[in-house]
Coordinates of C-alpha atoms in Angstrom, one line a residue:
M5 CA 0.1 0.2 0.2
K6 CA 1.1 3.0 -1.4
L7 CA 1.0 6.4 1.8
P8 CA 0.9 10.2 0.7
P9 CA 4.6 11.5 1.5
F10 CA 2.0 13.4 4.6
F11 CA 2.1 10.0 6.4
K12 CA 5.8 8.0 4.6
Q13 CA 8.4 8.7 7.4
T14 CA 9.8 5.1 8.1
N15 CA 10.4 2.3 6.1
N16 CA 8.1 1.0 7.5
N17 CA 4.0 1.2 6.7
T18 CA 3.0 0.2 9.4
V19 CA 4.4 2.1 11.7
N20 CA 4.0 5.3 9.9
I21 CA -0.2 4.3 9.7
V22 CA 0.1 3.5 14.1
V23 CA 2.3 6.5 15.0
S24 CA 0.6 9.0 12.8
L25 CA -3.1 7.9 14.0
S26 CA -2.2 7.4 17.5
L27 CA -0.5 11.3 17.1
I28 CA -4.0 12.4 15.8
V29 CA -6.0 10.8 17.8
A30 CA -4.3 11.5 21.1
F31 CA -4.2 15.6 20.1
M32 CA -7.6 15.0 19.7
V33 CA -8.7 13.6 22.3
R34 CA -6.9 16.4 24.1
F35 CA -8.1 19.1 21.9
L36 CA -11.3 18.2 22.3
S37 CA -11.3 17.8 26.0
T38 CA -10.5 21.2 26.8
S39 CA -12.3 22.6 24.3
Y40 CA -15.6 21.0 26.3
S41 CA -14.0 22.1 29.2
Y42 CA -14.0 25.5 28.4
T43 CA -18.3 25.9 28.7
H44 CA -18.6 25.1 32.5
D45 CA -18.2 27.7 34.6
Y46 CA -16.1 30.2 32.4
I47 CA -16.2 33.7 33.5
N48 CA -14.5 32.2 36.9
S49 CA -11.4 29.7 35.7
F50 CA -8.6 30.6 35.7
A51 CA -8.5 30.7 31.7
Y52 CA -11.0 32.8 31.1
T53 CA -10.1 35.3 33.5
E54 CA -6.6 35.8 32.9
F55 CA -8.0 37.9 29.6
L56 CA -10.1 40.3 32.0
I57 CA -8.0 41.3 34.4
N58 CA -7.9 45.5 34.1
F59 CA -6.6 48.8 35.3
Q60 CA -10.0 49.7 37.2
G61 CA -7.9 49.0 39.7
G62 CA -4.7 50.3 39.5
F63 CA -2.2 50.1 37.1
V64 CA -1.7 46.2 37.2
R65 CA 0.2 44.1 36.1
R66 CA -1.1 41.6 33.1
G67 CA -4.1 44.2 32.4
L68 CA -3.5 45.8 29.3
L69 CA -5.4 43.7 26.9
G70 CA -8.5 43.1 29.9
E71 CA -8.6 47.3 29.7
I72 CA -9.3 46.9 26.7
L73 CA -11.7 44.2 25.8
Y74 CA -13.5 46.5 28.8
Q75 CA -13.5 49.6 27.4
I76 CA -14.6 48.2 24.1
Y77 CA -17.9 46.6 25.9
T78 CA -18.5 49.7 28.1
I79 CA -18.9 51.2 24.5
F80 CA -20.6 47.9 22.1
P81 CA -21.6 45.4 25.1
Y82 CA -20.4 41.5 23.6
S83 CA -20.0 38.1 24.1
L84 CA -16.7 37.9 26.6
W85 CA -16.5 33.4 25.9
W86 CA -17.2 34.3 21.9
V87 CA -14.3 37.5 21.9
I88 CA -11.8 35.6 24.3
T89 CA -12.2 32.3 22.5
I90 CA -12.2 32.9 19.4
L91 CA -9.1 34.8 20.1
S92 CA -7.5 32.3 21.7
Y93 CA -8.5 29.6 18.8
A94 CA -7.1 31.8 15.8
A95 CA -3.9 32.9 17.9
F96 CA -3.5 28.8 18.1
V97 CA -4.6 28.0 14.8
F98 CA -2.4 30.2 13.5
V99 CA 1.1 29.0 15.7
L100 CA -0.4 25.5 14.9
L101 CA 0.0 25.9 10.6
F102 CA 3.0 28.3 10.8
F103 CA 4.6 25.0 12.2
I104 CA 3.2 22.7 9.9
K105 CA 4.3 24.4 7.3
Q106 CA 7.9 24.7 8.4
F107 CA 8.4 21.2 9.0
K108 CA 6.9 20.4 5.5
K109 CA 9.1 23.4 3.3
N110 CA 11.9 22.1 5.9
N111 CA 11.2 18.2 4.5
Y112 CA 11.0 17.3 8.2
C113 CA 9.3 14.7 10.3
W114 CA 5.7 16.5 11.8
W115 CA 5.0 13.1 14.4
I116 CA 6.7 15.9 17.1
I117 CA 4.1 19.0 16.4
F118 CA 1.8 16.2 18.2
S119 CA 3.5 15.2 21.0
P120 CA 2.4 16.6 24.4
L121 CA 5.8 18.1 24.8
F122 CA 5.2 21.1 22.0
L123 CA 1.4 21.7 20.6
G124 CA -0.3 18.5 21.7
M125 CA 0.0 20.3 25.1
T126 CA -3.7 21.7 24.6
A127 CA -4.0 22.4 27.9
F128 CA -3.2 26.0 27.6
I129 CA -5.4 26.5 24.2
V130 CA -7.1 29.3 26.0
R131 CA -4.3 31.5 28.0
K132 CA -2.6 34.4 26.3
D133 CA 0.5 31.8 25.2
F134 CA -0.3 31.4 21.7
I135 CA -0.6 35.3 21.6
L136 CA 2.9 35.1 23.2
Y137 CA 3.7 32.8 20.9
T138 CA 2.7 34.7 17.8
L139 CA 4.1 37.8 19.2
L140 CA 7.9 36.2 19.2
I141 CA 7.0 34.6 16.1
G142 CA 6.5 38.6 13.9
C143 CA 9.5 39.7 16.4
L144 CA 11.8 36.7 14.8
F145 CA 11.1 37.6 11.6
L146 CA 11.6 41.8 11.7
L147 CA 15.4 40.9 13.3
R148 CA 16.2 37.8 10.8
N149 CA 18.1 39.7 8.5
S150 CA 22.0 41.6 10.5
S151 CA 21.5 44.4 7.8
D152 CA 17.6 45.6 8.5
S153 CA 16.6 49.2 9.3
L154 CA 16.6 50.6 12.3
L155 CA 12.9 50.4 12.0
K156 CA 12.3 47.1 12.0
R157 CA 14.2 46.9 15.6
V158 CA 11.9 49.1 17.5
L159 CA 9.2 46.9 15.8
A160 CA 10.8 44.1 17.4
C161 CA 11.0 45.5 20.4
L162 CA 7.5 46.9 20.9
L163 CA 5.9 43.8 20.5
I164 CA 8.8 42.0 23.1
V165 CA 7.0 45.1 25.2
L166 CA 3.1 44.4 23.9
G167 CA 3.7 40.7 25.3
L168 CA 5.3 41.7 28.8
F169 CA 1.9 43.8 29.8
L170 CA 0.3 40.7 28.2
H171 CA 2.7 38.8 30.9
E172 CA 5.2 39.3 31.9
A173 CA 6.8 35.6 32.3
F174 CA 7.5 36.2 28.0
I175 CA 11.0 37.8 30.3
F176 CA 11.7 34.5 30.6
F177 CA 11.0 33.1 26.9
G178 CA 9.9 35.7 24.0
F179 CA 13.0 37.7 25.8
P180 CA 16.4 35.9 26.3
I181 CA 15.8 34.9 22.1
Y182 CA 15.3 37.9 21.1
A183 CA 18.3 40.0 23.4
M184 CA 20.4 38.0 22.2
V185 CA 19.6 38.4 18.0
L186 CA 19.8 42.9 18.8
L187 CA 23.1 41.0 20.6
S188 CA 24.9 39.9 17.6
F189 CA 24.4 42.7 15.0
K190 CA 27.3 44.8 14.7
N191 CA 26.0 48.0 13.8
K192 CA 23.8 50.7 16.0
R193 CA 25.2 49.0 19.0
T194 CA 24.4 51.6 21.7
I195 CA 20.4 51.6 20.2
N196 CA 20.6 48.1 20.2
Y197 CA 21.2 48.3 23.9
T198 CA 18.9 50.4 24.7
L199 CA 16.2 48.8 22.6
I200 CA 17.6 46.0 25.1
L201 CA 16.8 47.8 28.1
I202 CA 13.2 49.1 27.4
P203 CA 11.9 45.3 28.2
I204 CA 14.3 44.9 30.5
L205 CA 12.8 48.1 32.8
I206 CA 9.0 47.5 31.6
F207 CA 9.3 43.9 33.4
L208 CA 10.5 45.3 36.2
I209 CA 7.6 48.7 36.3
L210 CA 5.5 44.7 35.8
C211 CA 7.1 43.6 38.5
K212 CA 6.5 46.5 41.4
F213 CA 2.8 47.4 40.3
K214 CA 2.4 43.0 40.8
G215 CA -1.1 43.7 42.6
N216 CA -2.6 42.5 45.9
Y217 CA -6.2 42.2 47.5
E218 CA -7.6 45.0 47.2
T219 CA -6.9 45.7 42.9
A220 CA -8.4 42.1 42.4
V221 CA -11.7 43.1 44.4
A222 CA -11.5 46.7 42.5
I223 CA -11.2 44.4 39.0
V224 CA -14.1 42.0 39.6
N225 CA -16.3 44.7 40.7
S226 CA -15.9 46.4 37.7
W227 CA -16.8 43.5 35.2
N228 CA -19.4 43.6 37.4
N229 CA -21.3 46.5 37.3
I230 CA -21.3 46.4 33.3
L231 CA -22.1 43.3 32.6
P232 CA -25.8 41.5 33.3
G233 CA -26.5 40.3 36.4
T234 CA -22.9 39.4 39.0
P235 CA -21.2 36.9 37.2
L236 CA -17.3 37.2 38.2
E237 CA -17.2 36.0 41.0
Y238 CA -13.5 37.0 43.7
N239 CA -11.9 33.6 43.9
Y240 CA -8.3 34.0 45.4
Y241 CA -7.6 30.5 42.7
N242 CA -8.0 32.8 39.3
S243 CA -5.7 34.7 37.3
I244 CA -7.6 37.5 39.2
G245 CA -7.0 36.0 42.8
A246 CA -3.4 34.7 42.0
I247 CA -2.5 39.1 41.8
G248 CA -3.4 39.1 45.0
W249 CA -1.0 36.1 45.7
E250 CA 1.6 36.6 48.5
S251 CA 5.5 36.7 46.7
I252 CA 6.9 34.9 49.4
P253 CA 4.5 31.8 50.0
T254 CA 3.9 31.7 47.1
F255 CA 7.1 31.1 45.8
I256 CA 7.2 28.0 48.5
F257 CA 3.6 27.0 47.1
H258 CA 5.2 26.3 43.5
I259 CA 8.7 24.7 45.7
R260 CA 7.0 22.5 47.2
I261 CA 4.9 21.8 43.6
N262 CA 7.2 22.0 41.5
A263 CA 9.3 18.8 43.9
N264 CA 6.3 16.4 44.3
L265 CA 6.3 17.0 48.2
I266 CA 3.8 15.4 48.7
D267 CA 5.1 12.3 46.9
G268 CA 8.1 12.9 49.0
G269 CA 10.1 15.2 46.9
V270 CA 10.0 13.2 43.1
G271 CA 9.9 15.7 41.3
I272 CA 13.5 16.8 42.1
I273 CA 15.0 13.4 40.6
M274 CA 12.4 13.2 38.1
L275 CA 12.1 17.0 36.6
P276 CA 15.2 17.7 35.3
V277 CA 15.3 13.8 34.2
S278 CA 12.9 14.9 32.3
I279 CA 13.9 18.1 31.0
I280 CA 16.6 15.7 30.1
A281 CA 14.8 12.6 28.2
I282 CA 13.8 16.6 26.7
Y283 CA 16.4 17.6 25.0
Y284 CA 17.5 14.3 24.1
L285 CA 13.9 14.1 22.2
V286 CA 14.4 17.6 20.4
T287 CA 17.9 18.0 19.8
N288 CA 18.1 14.2 18.0
F289 CA 14.6 14.0 16.6
L290 CA 14.6 16.1 13.1
I291 CA 17.6 14.5 12.0
T292 CA 17.7 11.3 12.7
F293 CA 13.8 11.0 11.2
N294 CA 15.7 13.4 7.7
Q295 CA 16.4 11.3 5.6
K296 CA 16.4 14.5 2.3
N297 CA 18.9 16.9 3.1
Q298 CA 21.4 14.6 5.9
A299 CA 24.1 17.3 4.7
N300 CA 23.1 19.5 7.2
S301 CA 22.7 17.2 10.3
A302 CA 25.4 18.5 11.9
T303 CA 24.1 22.0 12.2
V304 CA 20.7 21.6 13.1
K305 CA 21.6 19.8 16.3
Q306 CA 23.8 22.2 17.2
A307 CA 21.4 25.0 16.4
L308 CA 18.4 22.3 18.3
S309 CA 20.7 22.3 21.1
L310 CA 22.2 25.9 21.4
L311 CA 18.7 26.7 21.5
Y312 CA 17.0 24.1 24.2
S313 CA 19.2 24.3 26.0
F314 CA 19.0 28.4 25.8
A315 CA 15.6 28.3 26.5
I316 CA 15.7 26.2 30.0
I317 CA 18.1 28.0 31.5
C318 CA 16.0 31.2 31.0
L319 CA 13.5 29.0 32.1
I320 CA 14.4 28.2 35.8
P321 CA 12.6 30.3 37.8
M322 CA 9.6 29.0 35.8
F323 CA 10.1 25.5 36.7
T324 CA 11.2 26.7 40.6
I325 CA 9.5 29.4 41.9
L326 CA 7.3 31.3 40.0
S327 CA 4.7 28.3 38.5
C328 CA 3.9 25.2 38.4
D329 CA 2.4 25.1 35.5
T330 CA 5.0 22.7 34.0
G331 CA 3.9 21.4 31.0
R332 CA 3.2 25.0 29.9
V333 CA 6.7 25.7 30.4
V334 CA 8.2 22.9 28.7
Q335 CA 5.4 24.2 26.2
Y336 CA 7.9 27.9 26.1
S337 CA 10.4 26.3 25.5
T338 CA 10.0 24.1 22.9
V339 CA 7.8 27.1 20.7
T340 CA 10.3 29.3 21.2
T341 CA 13.4 26.5 19.9
F342 CA 11.9 25.6 16.9
A343 CA 10.2 29.0 16.3
T344 CA 14.1 30.6 16.5
L345 CA 15.7 27.4 14.4
F346 CA 13.4 27.9 11.5
I347 CA 12.8 32.1 10.9
L348 CA 16.8 32.9 11.9
S349 CA 18.1 29.5 10.7
P350 CA 20.4 27.3 12.1
Q351 CA 23.8 28.9 10.8
T352 CA 22.5 32.2 12.0
V353 CA 21.9 30.5 15.4
I354 CA 24.9 28.9 16.3
K355 CA 26.7 32.7 15.4
L356 CA 24.6 33.9 18.3
F357 CA 26.2 32.1 20.6
P358 CA 30.1 32.6 22.4
K359 CA 32.6 30.2 21.3
W360 CA 32.8 28.4 25.1
Y361 CA 28.5 28.0 25.3
N362 CA 28.8 26.1 21.4
K363 CA 32.0 24.1 22.6
S364 CA 30.1 22.9 26.5
I365 CA 27.3 21.9 23.7
T366 CA 28.9 19.7 21.7
Y367 CA 31.1 18.1 24.2
I368 CA 28.0 16.8 26.7
N369 CA 26.3 16.1 23.1
N370 CA 29.1 13.7 21.8
K371 CA 29.2 12.5 26.0
I372 CA 25.0 11.5 25.4
Y373 CA 26.0 10.0 22.1
E374 CA 28.9 8.0 23.3
F375 CA 26.8 6.0 26.2
L376 CA 23.1 6.0 23.6
R377 CA 22.8 6.8 20.1
P378 CA 19.9 8.3 18.3
S379 CA 17.5 5.7 16.3
K380 CA 14.2 6.4 14.8
G381 CA 12.2 3.3 17.1
L382 CA 14.2 4.2 20.2
L383 CA 12.9 8.3 19.0
I384 CA 9.1 6.7 18.3
I385 CA 9.2 4.7 21.5
M386 CA 10.4 8.6 22.9
L387 CA 7.4 10.7 21.7
L388 CA 4.5 8.1 22.0
F389 CA 5.7 7.3 26.2
L390 CA 7.1 10.8 27.2
G391 CA 4.0 12.9 28.6
M392 CA 4.9 16.4 31.0
A393 CA 1.6 16.6 33.6
P394 CA 0.7 20.9 32.6
F395 CA -0.2 21.9 36.3
Y396 CA 2.2 20.5 38.3
F397 CA 4.7 17.9 37.6
S398 CA 3.8 14.2 38.9
L399 CA 4.3 10.7 37.4
L400 CA 1.0 10.4 37.0
M401 CA -0.4 12.9 34.7
C402 CA 3.1 12.9 33.1
W403 CA 2.1 9.0 31.9
R404 CA -1.3 11.0 31.9
Y405 CA -0.4 13.1 29.2
S406 CA 1.7 10.7 26.9
I407 CA 0.2 9.5 23.9
I408 CA 0.2 6.2 25.0
G409 CA -0.8 7.4 28.6
T410 CA -4.0 9.6 26.8
L411 CA -4.8 6.5 24.0
F412 CA -5.0 4.2 27.3
E413 CA -7.0 6.1 29.3
N414 CA -9.6 6.7 27.4
F415 CA -10.1 3.1 25.9
I416 CA -10.0 1.8 30.0
S417 CA -12.9 4.3 29.9
I418 CA -15.3 3.2 27.2
I419 CA -15.2 -0.1 27.1
L420 CA -16.7 0.8 31.1
W421 CA -18.6 3.1 30.1
L422 CA -20.3 -0.1 27.8
A423 CA -20.4 -1.9 30.1
H424 CA -22.0 0.2 32.6
L425 CA -24.7 0.4 29.1
F426 CA -25.2 -2.5 28.8
L427 CA -24.6 -4.6 31.9

């Protein structure tokens, strides 16, 4: 049987069909499950309240988009659910199509796109993440040529600043590669340094205006003053309530959750082990399955290794004290890595990093290669069995969000449902 090129990723048709269908079915299960969850008490959830933070209680981090939505609503009332959902899903579809196009253009195996370590993590579609990814993609396109005009550099800076006003976490995955590119430009150095300093200052300002309980209550009241009924409730455990969390207790809470102290601190060991496994998968996947362009393999692997290791280092604050959405942070690292690779080119990426860092990564990769050489079979197994818990680190949740775990648990659920129905 002759398979379409889209499905033919190995010389074994059975493997091609099984892996492709497993990835697509698992993705659709997670996608539909996530979408269904957004229809239940949506307005008070973490997802939708992230878009409702505004400036009605004073200037506060993450409030720009919510203030725009608020001001528009005062002039022209609309369905908040529809507008926020359409905005979020439009950004998601754009990012998904962007990567599908790039993988196809470069003749790379598309399987990894639907991994729960990449875009298969659908738990955060209705958040600002995919809007931030869109801004990052736009920023990288503006900066991809070092001889580009000053205007493009300024526009790239504005996109980074806009991203920070949407969510200050952008400083840990959008800003670093932007800064690296600007530092690599040889002309207009003073302006480049200024354009790097501006987002840092904006981030510090946002940290200063982090919000408090009174701010959160004022935001809730502002929406209830214009929405029919009073649907929005102050909830300590949603995005509006979170802006009032005290810093030190929040840091301690995140560390405890990320370390999974409830289960004996397994996260202290297994989270770094998981990240190393993801590094191995990400850095070897494209070159192992790319049969049409082996000449460029070493360059591609080096670029991926530099980008992913750099992304993880920059995201250490998010993996430890600033977040417990582990799967979300992993997605930050993979999206940033692949977007930068495709837009800037592997050769350009390698030139961004100092020689000592290049040599260090090469040494690490050589040691890993001596210990465990990549093969298609091994990477397929990792692709199917590696997952990441979306909200906190847990081995059980990592299993459930893996491709095989998703398929297995839903198969069991169907069997139990049928047994309940007929027995």
